[in-house]
Short mmCIF file of C-alpha atoms in Angstrom, two decimals:
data_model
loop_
_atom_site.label_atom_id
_atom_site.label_comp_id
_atom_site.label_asym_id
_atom_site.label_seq_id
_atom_site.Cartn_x
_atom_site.Cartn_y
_atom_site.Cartn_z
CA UNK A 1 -30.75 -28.90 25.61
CA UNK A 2 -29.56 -30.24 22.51
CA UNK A 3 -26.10 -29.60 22.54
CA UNK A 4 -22.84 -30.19 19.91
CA UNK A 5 -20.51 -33.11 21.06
CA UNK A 6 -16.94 -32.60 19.89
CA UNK A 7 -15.41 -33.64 16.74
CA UNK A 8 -13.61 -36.58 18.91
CA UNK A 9 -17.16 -38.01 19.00
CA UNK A 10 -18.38 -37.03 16.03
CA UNK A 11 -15.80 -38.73 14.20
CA UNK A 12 -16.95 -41.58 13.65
CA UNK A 13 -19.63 -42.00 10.34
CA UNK A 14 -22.96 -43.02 13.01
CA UNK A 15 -22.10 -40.67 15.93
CA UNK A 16 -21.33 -37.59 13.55
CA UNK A 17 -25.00 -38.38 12.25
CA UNK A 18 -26.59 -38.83 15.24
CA UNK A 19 -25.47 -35.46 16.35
CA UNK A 20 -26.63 -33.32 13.68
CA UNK A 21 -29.57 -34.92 13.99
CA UNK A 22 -30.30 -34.11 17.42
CA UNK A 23 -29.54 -30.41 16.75
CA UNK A 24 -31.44 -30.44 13.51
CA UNK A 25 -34.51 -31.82 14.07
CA UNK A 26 -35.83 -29.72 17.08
CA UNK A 27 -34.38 -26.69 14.59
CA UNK A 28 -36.95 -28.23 12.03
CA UNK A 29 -40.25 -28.35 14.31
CA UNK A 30 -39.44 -24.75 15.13
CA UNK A 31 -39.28 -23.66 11.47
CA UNK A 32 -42.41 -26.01 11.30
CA UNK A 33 -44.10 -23.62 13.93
CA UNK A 34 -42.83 -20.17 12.85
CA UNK A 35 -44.37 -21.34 9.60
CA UNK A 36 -47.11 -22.70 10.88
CA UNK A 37 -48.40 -19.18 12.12
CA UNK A 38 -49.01 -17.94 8.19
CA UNK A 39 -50.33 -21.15 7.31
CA UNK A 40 -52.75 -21.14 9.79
CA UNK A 41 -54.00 -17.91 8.60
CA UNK A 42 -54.18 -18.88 5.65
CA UNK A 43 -55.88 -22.31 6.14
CA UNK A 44 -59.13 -19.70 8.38
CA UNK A 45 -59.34 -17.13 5.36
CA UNK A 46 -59.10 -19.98 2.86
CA UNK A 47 -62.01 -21.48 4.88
CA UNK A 48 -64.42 -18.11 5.30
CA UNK A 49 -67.74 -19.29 6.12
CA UNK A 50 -70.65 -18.32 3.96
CA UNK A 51 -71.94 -15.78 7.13
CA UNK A 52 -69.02 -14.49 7.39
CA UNK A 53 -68.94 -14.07 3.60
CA UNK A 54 -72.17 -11.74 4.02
CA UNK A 55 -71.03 -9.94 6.80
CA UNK A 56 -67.57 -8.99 5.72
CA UNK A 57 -68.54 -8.18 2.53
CA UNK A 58 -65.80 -9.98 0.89
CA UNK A 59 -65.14 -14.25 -0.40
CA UNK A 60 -62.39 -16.19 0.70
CA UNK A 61 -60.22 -15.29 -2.49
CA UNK A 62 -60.20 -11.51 -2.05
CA UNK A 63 -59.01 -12.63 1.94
CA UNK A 64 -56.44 -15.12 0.59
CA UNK A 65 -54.84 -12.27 -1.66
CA UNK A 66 -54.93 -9.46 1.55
CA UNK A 67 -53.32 -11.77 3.62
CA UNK A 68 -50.82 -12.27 0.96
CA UNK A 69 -49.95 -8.90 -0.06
CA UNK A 70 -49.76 -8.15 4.01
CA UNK A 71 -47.25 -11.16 4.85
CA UNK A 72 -45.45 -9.65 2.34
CA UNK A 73 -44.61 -6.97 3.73
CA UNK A 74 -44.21 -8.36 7.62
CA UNK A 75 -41.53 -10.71 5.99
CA UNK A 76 -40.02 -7.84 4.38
CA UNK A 77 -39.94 -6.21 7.74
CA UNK A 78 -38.95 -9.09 9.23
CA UNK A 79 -35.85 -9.39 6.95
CA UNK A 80 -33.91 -7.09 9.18
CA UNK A 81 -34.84 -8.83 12.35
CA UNK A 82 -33.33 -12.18 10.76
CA UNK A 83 -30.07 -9.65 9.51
CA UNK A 84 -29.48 -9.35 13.21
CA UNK A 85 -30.43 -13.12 14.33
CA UNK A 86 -27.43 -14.39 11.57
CA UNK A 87 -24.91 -12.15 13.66
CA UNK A 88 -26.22 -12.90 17.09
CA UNK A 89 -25.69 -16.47 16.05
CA UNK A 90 -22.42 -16.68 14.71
CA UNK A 91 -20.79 -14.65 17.05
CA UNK A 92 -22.22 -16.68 20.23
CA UNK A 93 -21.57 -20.02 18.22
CA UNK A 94 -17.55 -18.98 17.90
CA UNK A 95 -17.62 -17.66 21.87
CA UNK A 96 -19.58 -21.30 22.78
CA UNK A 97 -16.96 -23.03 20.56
CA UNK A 98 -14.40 -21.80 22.54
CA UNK A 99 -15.42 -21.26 26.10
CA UNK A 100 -16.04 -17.63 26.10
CA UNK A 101 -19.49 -17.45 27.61
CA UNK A 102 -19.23 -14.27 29.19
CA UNK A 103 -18.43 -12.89 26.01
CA UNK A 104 -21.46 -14.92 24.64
CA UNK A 105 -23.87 -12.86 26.67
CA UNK A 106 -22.29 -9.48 25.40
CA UNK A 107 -23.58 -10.06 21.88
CA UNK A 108 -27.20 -11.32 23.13
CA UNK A 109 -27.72 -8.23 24.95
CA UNK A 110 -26.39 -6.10 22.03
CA UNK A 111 -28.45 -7.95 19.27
CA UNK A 112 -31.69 -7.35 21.65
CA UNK A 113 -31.13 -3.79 21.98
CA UNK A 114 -30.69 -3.64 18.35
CA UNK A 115 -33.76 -6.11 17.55
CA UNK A 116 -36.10 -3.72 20.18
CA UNK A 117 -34.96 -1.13 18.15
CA UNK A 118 -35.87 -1.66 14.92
CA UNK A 119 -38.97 -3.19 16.04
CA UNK A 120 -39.90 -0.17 17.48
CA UNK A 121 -39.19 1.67 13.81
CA UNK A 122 -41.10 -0.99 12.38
CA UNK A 123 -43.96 -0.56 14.03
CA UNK A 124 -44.08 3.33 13.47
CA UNK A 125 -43.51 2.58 9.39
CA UNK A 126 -46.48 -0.20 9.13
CA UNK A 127 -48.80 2.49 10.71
CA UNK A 128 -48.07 4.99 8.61
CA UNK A 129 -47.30 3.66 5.33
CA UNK A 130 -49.33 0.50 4.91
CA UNK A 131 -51.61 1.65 2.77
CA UNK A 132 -49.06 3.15 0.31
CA UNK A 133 -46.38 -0.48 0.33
CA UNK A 134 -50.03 -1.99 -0.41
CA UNK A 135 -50.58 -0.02 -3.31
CA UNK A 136 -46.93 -0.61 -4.31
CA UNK A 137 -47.82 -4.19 -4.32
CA UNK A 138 -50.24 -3.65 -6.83
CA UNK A 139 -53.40 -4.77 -4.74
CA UNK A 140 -56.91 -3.86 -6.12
CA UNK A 141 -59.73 -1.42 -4.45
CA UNK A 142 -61.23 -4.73 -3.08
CA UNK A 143 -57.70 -6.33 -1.55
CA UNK A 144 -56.57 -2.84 -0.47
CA UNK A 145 -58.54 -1.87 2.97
CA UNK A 146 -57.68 -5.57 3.78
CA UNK A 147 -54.23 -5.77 3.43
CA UNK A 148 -53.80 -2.52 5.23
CA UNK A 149 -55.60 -3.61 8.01
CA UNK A 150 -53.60 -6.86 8.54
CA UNK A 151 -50.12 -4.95 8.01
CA UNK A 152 -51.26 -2.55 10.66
CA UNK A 153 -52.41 -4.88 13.03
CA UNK A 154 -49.51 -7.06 12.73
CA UNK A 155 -46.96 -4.23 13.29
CA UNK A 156 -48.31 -3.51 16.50
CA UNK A 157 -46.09 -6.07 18.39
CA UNK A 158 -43.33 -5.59 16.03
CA UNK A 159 -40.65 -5.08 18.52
CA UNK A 160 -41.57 -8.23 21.01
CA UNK A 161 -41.57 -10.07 17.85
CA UNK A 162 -38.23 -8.79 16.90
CA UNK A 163 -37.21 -9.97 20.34
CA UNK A 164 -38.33 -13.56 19.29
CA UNK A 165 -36.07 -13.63 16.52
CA UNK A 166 -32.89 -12.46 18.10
CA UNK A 167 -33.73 -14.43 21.59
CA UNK A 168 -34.38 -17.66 19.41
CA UNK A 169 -31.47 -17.25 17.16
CA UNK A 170 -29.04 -16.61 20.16
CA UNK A 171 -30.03 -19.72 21.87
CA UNK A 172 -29.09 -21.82 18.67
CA UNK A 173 -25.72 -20.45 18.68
CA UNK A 174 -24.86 -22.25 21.74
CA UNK A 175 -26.97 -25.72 20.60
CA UNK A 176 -30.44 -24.93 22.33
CA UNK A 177 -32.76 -25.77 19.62
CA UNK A 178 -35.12 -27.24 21.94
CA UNK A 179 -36.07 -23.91 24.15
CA UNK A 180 -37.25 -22.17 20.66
CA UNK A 181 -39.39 -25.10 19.34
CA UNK A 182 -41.26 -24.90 23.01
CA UNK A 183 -41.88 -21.31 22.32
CA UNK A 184 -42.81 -21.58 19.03
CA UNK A 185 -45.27 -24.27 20.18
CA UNK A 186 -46.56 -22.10 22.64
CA UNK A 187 -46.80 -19.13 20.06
CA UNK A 188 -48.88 -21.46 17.62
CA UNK A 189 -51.14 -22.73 20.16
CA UNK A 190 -52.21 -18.89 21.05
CA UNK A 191 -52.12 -17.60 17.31
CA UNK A 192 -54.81 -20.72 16.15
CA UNK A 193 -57.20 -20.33 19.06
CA UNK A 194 -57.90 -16.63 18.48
CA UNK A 195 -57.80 -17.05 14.90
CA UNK A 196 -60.10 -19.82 15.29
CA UNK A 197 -62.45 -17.76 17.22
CA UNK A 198 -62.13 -13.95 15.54
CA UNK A 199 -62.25 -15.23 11.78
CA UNK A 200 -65.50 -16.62 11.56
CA UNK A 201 -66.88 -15.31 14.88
CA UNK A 202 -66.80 -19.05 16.60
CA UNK A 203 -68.16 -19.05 20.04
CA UNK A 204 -69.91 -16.04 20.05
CA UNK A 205 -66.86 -14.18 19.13
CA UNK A 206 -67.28 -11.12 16.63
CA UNK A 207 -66.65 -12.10 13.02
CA UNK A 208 -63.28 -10.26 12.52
CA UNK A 209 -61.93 -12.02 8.94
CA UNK A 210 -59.08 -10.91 7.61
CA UNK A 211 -58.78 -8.51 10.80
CA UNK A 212 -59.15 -11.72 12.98
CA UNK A 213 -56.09 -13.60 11.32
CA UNK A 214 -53.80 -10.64 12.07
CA UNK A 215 -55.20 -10.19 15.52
CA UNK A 216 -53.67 -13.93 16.45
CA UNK A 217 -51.06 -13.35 14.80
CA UNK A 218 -49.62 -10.30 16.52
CA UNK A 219 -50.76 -11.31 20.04
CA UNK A 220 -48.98 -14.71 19.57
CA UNK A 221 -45.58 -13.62 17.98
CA UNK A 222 -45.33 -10.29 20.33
CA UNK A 223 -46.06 -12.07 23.53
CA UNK A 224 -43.86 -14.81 22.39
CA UNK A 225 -41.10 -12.75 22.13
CA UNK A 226 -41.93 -11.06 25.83
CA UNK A 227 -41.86 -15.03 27.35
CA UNK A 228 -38.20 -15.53 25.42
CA UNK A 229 -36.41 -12.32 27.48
CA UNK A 230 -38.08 -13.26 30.71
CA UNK A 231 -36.80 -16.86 30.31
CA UNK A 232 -33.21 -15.04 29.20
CA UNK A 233 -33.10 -12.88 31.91
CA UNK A 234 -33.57 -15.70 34.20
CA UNK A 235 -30.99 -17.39 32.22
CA UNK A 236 -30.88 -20.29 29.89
CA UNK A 237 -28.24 -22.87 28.60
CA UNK A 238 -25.57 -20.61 29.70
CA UNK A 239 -27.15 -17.25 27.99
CA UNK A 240 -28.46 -14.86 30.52
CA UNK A 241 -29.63 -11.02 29.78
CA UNK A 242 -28.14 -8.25 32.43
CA UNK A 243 -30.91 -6.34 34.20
CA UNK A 244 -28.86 -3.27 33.48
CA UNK A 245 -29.17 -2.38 30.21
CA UNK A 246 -25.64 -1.18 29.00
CA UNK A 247 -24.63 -0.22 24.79
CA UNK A 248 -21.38 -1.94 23.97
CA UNK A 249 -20.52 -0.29 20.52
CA UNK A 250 -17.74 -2.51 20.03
CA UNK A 251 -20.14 -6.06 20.55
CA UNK A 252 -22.86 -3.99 17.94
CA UNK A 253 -20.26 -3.58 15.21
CA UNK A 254 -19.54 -6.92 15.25
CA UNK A 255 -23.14 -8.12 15.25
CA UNK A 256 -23.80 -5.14 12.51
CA UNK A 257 -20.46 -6.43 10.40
CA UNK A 258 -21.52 -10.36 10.20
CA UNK A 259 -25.46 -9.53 10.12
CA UNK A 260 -25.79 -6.30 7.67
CA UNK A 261 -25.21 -8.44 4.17
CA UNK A 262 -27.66 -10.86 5.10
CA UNK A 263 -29.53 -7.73 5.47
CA UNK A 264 -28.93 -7.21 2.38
CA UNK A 265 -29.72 -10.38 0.61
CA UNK A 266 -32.72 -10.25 2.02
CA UNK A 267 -33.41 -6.57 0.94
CA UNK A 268 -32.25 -7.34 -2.89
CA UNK A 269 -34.34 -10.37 -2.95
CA UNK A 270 -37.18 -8.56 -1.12
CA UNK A 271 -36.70 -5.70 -3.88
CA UNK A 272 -36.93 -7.84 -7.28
CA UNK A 273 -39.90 -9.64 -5.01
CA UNK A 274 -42.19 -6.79 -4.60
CA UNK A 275 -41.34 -6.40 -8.71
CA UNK A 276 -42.10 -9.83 -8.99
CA UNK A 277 -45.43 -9.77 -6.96
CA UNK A 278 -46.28 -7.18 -9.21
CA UNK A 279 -46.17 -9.68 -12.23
CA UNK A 280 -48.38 -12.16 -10.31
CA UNK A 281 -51.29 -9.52 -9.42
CA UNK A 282 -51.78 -8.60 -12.63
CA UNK A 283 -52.80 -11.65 -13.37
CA UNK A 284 -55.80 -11.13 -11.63
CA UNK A 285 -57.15 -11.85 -7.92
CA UNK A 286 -57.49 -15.70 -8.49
CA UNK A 287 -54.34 -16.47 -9.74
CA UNK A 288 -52.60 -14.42 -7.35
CA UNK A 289 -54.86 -16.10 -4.51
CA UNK A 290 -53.25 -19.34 -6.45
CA UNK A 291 -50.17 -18.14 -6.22
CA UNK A 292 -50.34 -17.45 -2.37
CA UNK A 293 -51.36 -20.74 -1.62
CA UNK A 294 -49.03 -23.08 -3.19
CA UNK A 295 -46.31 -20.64 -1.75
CA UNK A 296 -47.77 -21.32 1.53
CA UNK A 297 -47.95 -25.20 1.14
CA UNK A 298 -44.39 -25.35 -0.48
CA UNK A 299 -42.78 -23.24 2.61
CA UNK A 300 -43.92 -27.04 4.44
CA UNK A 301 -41.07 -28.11 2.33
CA UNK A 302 -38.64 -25.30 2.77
CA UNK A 303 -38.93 -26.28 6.68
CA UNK A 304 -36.31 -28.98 7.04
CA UNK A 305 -33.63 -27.29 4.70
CA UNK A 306 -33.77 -24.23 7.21
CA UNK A 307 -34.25 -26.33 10.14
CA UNK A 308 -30.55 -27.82 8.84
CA UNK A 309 -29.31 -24.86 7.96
CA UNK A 310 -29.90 -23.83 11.55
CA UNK A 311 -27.98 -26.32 12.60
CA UNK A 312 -24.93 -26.21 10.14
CA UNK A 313 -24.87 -22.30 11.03
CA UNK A 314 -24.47 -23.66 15.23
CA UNK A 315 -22.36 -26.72 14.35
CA UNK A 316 -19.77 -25.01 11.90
CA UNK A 317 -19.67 -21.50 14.33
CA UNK A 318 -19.03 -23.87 17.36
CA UNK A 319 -16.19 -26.06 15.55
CA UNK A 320 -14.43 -22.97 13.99
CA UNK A 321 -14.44 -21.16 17.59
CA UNK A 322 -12.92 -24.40 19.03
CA UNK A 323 -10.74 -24.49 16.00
CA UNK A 324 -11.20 -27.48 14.19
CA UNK A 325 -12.44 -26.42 10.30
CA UNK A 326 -12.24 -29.99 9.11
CA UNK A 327 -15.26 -31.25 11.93
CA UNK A 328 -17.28 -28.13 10.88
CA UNK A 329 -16.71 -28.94 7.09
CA UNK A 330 -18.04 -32.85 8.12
CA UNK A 331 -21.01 -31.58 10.10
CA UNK A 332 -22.07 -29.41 6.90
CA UNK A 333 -22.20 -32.24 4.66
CA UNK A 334 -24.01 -34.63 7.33
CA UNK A 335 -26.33 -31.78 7.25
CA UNK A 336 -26.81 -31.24 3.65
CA UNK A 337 -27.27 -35.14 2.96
CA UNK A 338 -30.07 -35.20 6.14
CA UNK A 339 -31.91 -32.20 5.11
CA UNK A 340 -31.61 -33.10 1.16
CA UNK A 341 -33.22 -36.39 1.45
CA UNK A 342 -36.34 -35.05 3.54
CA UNK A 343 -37.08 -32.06 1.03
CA UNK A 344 -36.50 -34.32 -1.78
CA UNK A 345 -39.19 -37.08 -0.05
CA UNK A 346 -41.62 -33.68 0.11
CA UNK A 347 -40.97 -32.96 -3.50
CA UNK A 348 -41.97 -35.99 -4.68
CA UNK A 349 -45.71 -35.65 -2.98
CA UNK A 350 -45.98 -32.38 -4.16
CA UNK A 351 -45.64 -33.86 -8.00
CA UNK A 352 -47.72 -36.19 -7.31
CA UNK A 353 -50.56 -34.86 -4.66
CA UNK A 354 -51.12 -31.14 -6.17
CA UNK A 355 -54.70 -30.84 -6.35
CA UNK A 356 -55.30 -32.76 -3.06
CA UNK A 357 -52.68 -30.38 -1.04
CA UNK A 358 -54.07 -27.28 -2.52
CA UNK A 359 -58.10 -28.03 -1.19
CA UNK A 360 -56.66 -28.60 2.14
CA UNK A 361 -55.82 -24.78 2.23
CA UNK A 362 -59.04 -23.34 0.33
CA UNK A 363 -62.24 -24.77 -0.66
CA UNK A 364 -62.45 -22.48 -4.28
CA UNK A 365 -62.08 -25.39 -7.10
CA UNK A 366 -60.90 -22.19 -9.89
CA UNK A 367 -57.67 -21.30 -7.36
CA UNK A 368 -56.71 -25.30 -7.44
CA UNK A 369 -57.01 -25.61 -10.71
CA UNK A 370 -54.97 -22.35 -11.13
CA UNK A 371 -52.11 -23.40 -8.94
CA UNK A 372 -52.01 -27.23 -9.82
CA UNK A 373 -49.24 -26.99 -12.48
CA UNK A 374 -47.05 -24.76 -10.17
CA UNK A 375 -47.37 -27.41 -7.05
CA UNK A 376 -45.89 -29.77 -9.75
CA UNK A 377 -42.83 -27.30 -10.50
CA UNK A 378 -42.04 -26.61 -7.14
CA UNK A 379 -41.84 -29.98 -6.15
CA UNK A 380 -39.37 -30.52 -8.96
CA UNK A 381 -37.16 -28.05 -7.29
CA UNK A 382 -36.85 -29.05 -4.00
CA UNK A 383 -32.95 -30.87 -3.83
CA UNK A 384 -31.50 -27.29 -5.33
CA UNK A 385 -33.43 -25.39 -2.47
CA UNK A 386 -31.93 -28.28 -0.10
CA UNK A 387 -28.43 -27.48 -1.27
CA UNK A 388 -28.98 -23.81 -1.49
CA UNK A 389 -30.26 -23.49 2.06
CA UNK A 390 -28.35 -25.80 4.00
CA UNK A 391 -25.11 -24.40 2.54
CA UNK A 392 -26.00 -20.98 2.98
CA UNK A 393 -26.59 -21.74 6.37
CA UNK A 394 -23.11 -23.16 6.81
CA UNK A 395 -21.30 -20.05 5.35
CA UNK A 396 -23.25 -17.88 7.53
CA UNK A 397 -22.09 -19.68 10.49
CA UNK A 398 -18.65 -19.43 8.92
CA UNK A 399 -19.33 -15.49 9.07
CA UNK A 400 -19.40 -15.15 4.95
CA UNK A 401 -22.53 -13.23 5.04
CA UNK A 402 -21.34 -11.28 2.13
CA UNK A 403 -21.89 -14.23 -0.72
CA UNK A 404 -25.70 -15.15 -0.22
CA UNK A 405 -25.82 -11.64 -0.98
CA UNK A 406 -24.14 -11.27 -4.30
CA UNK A 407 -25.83 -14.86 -5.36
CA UNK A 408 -29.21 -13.20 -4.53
CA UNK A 409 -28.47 -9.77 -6.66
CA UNK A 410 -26.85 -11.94 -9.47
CA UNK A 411 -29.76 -15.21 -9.44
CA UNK A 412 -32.70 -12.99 -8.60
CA UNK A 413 -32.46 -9.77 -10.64
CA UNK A 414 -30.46 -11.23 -13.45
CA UNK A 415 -32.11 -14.13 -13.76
CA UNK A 416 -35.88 -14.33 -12.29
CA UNK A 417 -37.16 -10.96 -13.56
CA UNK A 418 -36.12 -11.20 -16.92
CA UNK A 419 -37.58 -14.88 -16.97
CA UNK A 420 -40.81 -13.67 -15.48
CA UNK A 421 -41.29 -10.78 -17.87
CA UNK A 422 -40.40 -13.35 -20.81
CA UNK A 423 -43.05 -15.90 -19.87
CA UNK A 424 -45.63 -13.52 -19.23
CA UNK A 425 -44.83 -12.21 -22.87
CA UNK A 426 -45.56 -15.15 -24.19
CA UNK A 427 -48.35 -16.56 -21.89
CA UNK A 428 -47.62 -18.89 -20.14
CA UNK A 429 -49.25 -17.25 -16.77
CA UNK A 430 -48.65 -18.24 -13.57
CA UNK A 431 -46.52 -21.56 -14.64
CA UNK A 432 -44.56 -19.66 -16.46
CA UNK A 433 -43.43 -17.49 -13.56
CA UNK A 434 -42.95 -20.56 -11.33
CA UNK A 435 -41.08 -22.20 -13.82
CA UNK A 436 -38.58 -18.69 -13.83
CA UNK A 437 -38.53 -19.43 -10.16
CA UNK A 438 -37.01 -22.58 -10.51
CA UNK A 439 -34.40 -21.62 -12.86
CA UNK A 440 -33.41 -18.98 -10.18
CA UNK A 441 -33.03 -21.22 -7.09
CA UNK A 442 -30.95 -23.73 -9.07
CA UNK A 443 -28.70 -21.11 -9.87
CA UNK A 444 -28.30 -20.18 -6.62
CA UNK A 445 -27.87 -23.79 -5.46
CA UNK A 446 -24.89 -24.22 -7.84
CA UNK A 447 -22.81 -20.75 -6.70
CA UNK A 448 -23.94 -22.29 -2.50
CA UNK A 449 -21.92 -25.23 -3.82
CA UNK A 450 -19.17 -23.32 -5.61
CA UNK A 451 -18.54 -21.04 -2.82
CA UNK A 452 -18.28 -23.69 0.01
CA UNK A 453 -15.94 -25.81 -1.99
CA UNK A 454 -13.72 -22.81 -2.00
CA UNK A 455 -12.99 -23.27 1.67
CA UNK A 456 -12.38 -19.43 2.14
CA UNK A 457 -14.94 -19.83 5.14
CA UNK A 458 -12.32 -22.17 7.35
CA UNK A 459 -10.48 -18.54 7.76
CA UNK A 460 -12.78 -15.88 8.42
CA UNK A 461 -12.44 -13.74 11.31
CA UNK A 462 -15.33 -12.67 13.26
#
């Protein structure tokens, strides 16, 4: 188990960096594999064989855009999973931090029974309204029936995959970033071998498509999430589930009280997004197949920023709990200055390699010529999205959930949307719209900095 050593330790300049970086990096290969599940789909529908072509009835463009418009809405749905991951982690970082483990398991089994919850609603809304949030989305009578049958087939195991979240987040919060990346490796290795075989019908298998990609998908993630609670109710690094399910309504407002605004960053951002996504499709099927892609490629970058993020959230929770703010502020900056100089090394092969990263993803020469210009941009941005993440991360572990929020409503709908409708005005297509995204995340960088430097955080109660 990777574990946080105490500021004594960590005191000194090498030892300090050594330590986030043990925490951090298994934190990155799990956002590596969480990621990796998406990008695998979208690497098989980017790569429909010609037979498969006939037999679907559909080219690897119309699948790249139902895949997109679907993953849309799982992330949305997946937004309030993550709202209850940021309180099950802060709250067990402060009990690890100061030797209250008992308390520690309290707040898993509360955030599970919340997570199996909402799953469980999930599931019942993607059944019944997936073909009206597709609509919503703007996709076309040839992306429609595809995106609804992804967003269906996905929300079958919405609740075990809820319980990945939660069980994943709640081992970070006591320093186990190790036990997630195994599981997410393990998730990975099921979701590509049945994608593998149901896109394209490989082996004999029946030529599934877009239906195929979901299918490995949902079986992966949902019986990911059953393996985390049997290895939590078996007990791991000091986290252990009771067999007998109690509600503790004090332990849920708690996790409710630290989680619910990142709930709600998440559900502004979401909100100006599906506007945004709107602004993309009508730009037509190839652009917004362009559009999907490079978003997909650049979320490679996003991976070590939240992989450090992860680990500021753990190390600054643990430090405050044991009561020393000036060690947690030092681990946030190791952490920032670690995960900055990785994005930043990923931004500058994104300016340079666009073309070549994009034909890794789908063979259709129109998309990569559609998305070249936007690779460029978003490599450009990649040191704000560093310090935006990474700082974010910190003040959630900090419990000030409340200011991602307000930078999201401010950045997002003050700032994106009008951007976005401006450039389209004037036609500048989809670089214009990536260019507005830019703009956005560096404002957002700026108030993460702001609002850290403030050192309110050293003094919330949680």
């Amino acid at each position: 188990m990777a574990t946080v050593k105490s500021f004594s330790a960590a005191s000194q300049p090498l030892t300090l960096r050594r330590s986030v970086f043990n925490l951090a990096l298994p934190a990155v290969g799990e956002q590596v594999l969480n990621t990796l599940v998406g990008l695998s789909d979208t690497f098989l529908v980017g790569h429909l064989s010609m037979d498969a072509s006939r037999k679907l009835g559909y080219d690897s463009a119309t699948a790249l855009a139902g895949v997109g418009l679907a993953n849309q809405m799982v992330w949305l749905v997946t937004v309030f999973f993550i709202a209850v991951s940021v309180g099950s982690t802060a709250l067990i970082a402060r009990h690890k931090g100061a030797n209250e483990m008992p308390s520690a398991n309290r707040v898993l089994q509360q955030s599970l029974l919340i997570g199996l919850a909402m799953g469980l609603a999930a599931t019942m809304a993607a059944l019944l309204l997936a073909p009206a949030s597709m609509r919503l989305l703007g996709a076309g009578p040839d992306v429609l029936p595809l995106g609804v049958a992804f967003f269906r087939i996905a929300g079958l195991t919405f609740a075990p995959a809820a319980l990945l979240f939660v069980g994943n987040a709640a081992l970070r919060g006591v320093g186990d970033t190790r036990t997630p990346l195994l599981v997410m490796l393990g998730v990975n290795g099921v979701n590509i071998l049945l994608s593998w075989l149901l896109v394209n019908g490989n082996l004999g298998m029946p030529t599934l498509g877009v239906e195929g990609s979901a299918v490995g998908a949902a079986v992966a993630r949902g019986g990911g999430g059953l393996f985390l609670v049997w290895l939590l109710l078996r007990g791991r690094s000091g986290l252990q589930v009771e067999r007998r399910l109690r509600v503790d309504w004090s332990a849920i407002k708690r996790i409710v009280k630290i989680g619910a605004p990142s709930g709600g960053e998440q559900i502004v951002f979401q909100g100006a997004l599906l506007i945004f996504i709107g602004f993309v499709t009508s730009l037509g099927t190839v652009a917004y197949a362009a559009h999907n892609v490079v978003l997909s490629i650049e979320s490679l970058s996003f991976l070590p920023g939240l992989g450090y993020a992860v680990a500021a959230s753990a190390l600054v929770g643990q430090r405050l709990g044991a009561g020393e703010p000036d060690a947690a502020q030092d681990n946030a900056y190791e952490a920032l200055r670690q995960g900055a100089l990785m994005m930043t090394t990923l931004g500058v092969i994104m300016i340079l390699f666009p073309h070549q990263l994009i034909t890794l993803f789908v063979n259709d020469p129109d998309v990569a010529a559609m998305g070249a210009n936007s690779m460029r941009i978003a490599g450009l941005f990649q040191p704000f999205l560093a310090l935006n993440f990474i700082l974010s991360g910190a003040l959630r572990g900090a419990g000030d959930t409340r200011f991602p929020m307000y930078s999201k409503l401010v950045t997002t709908w003050g700032i994106r949307l009008p951007l976005v409708f401006g450039a389209l005005a004037l036609g500048w297509g989809l670089t214009g719209i990536w260019a507005a995204m830019t703009i956005d995340f560096a404002a957002q960088s700026l108030l993460a900095l702001w609002r850290f430097r403030q050192n309110r955080w050293r003094s919330i109660r949680v």
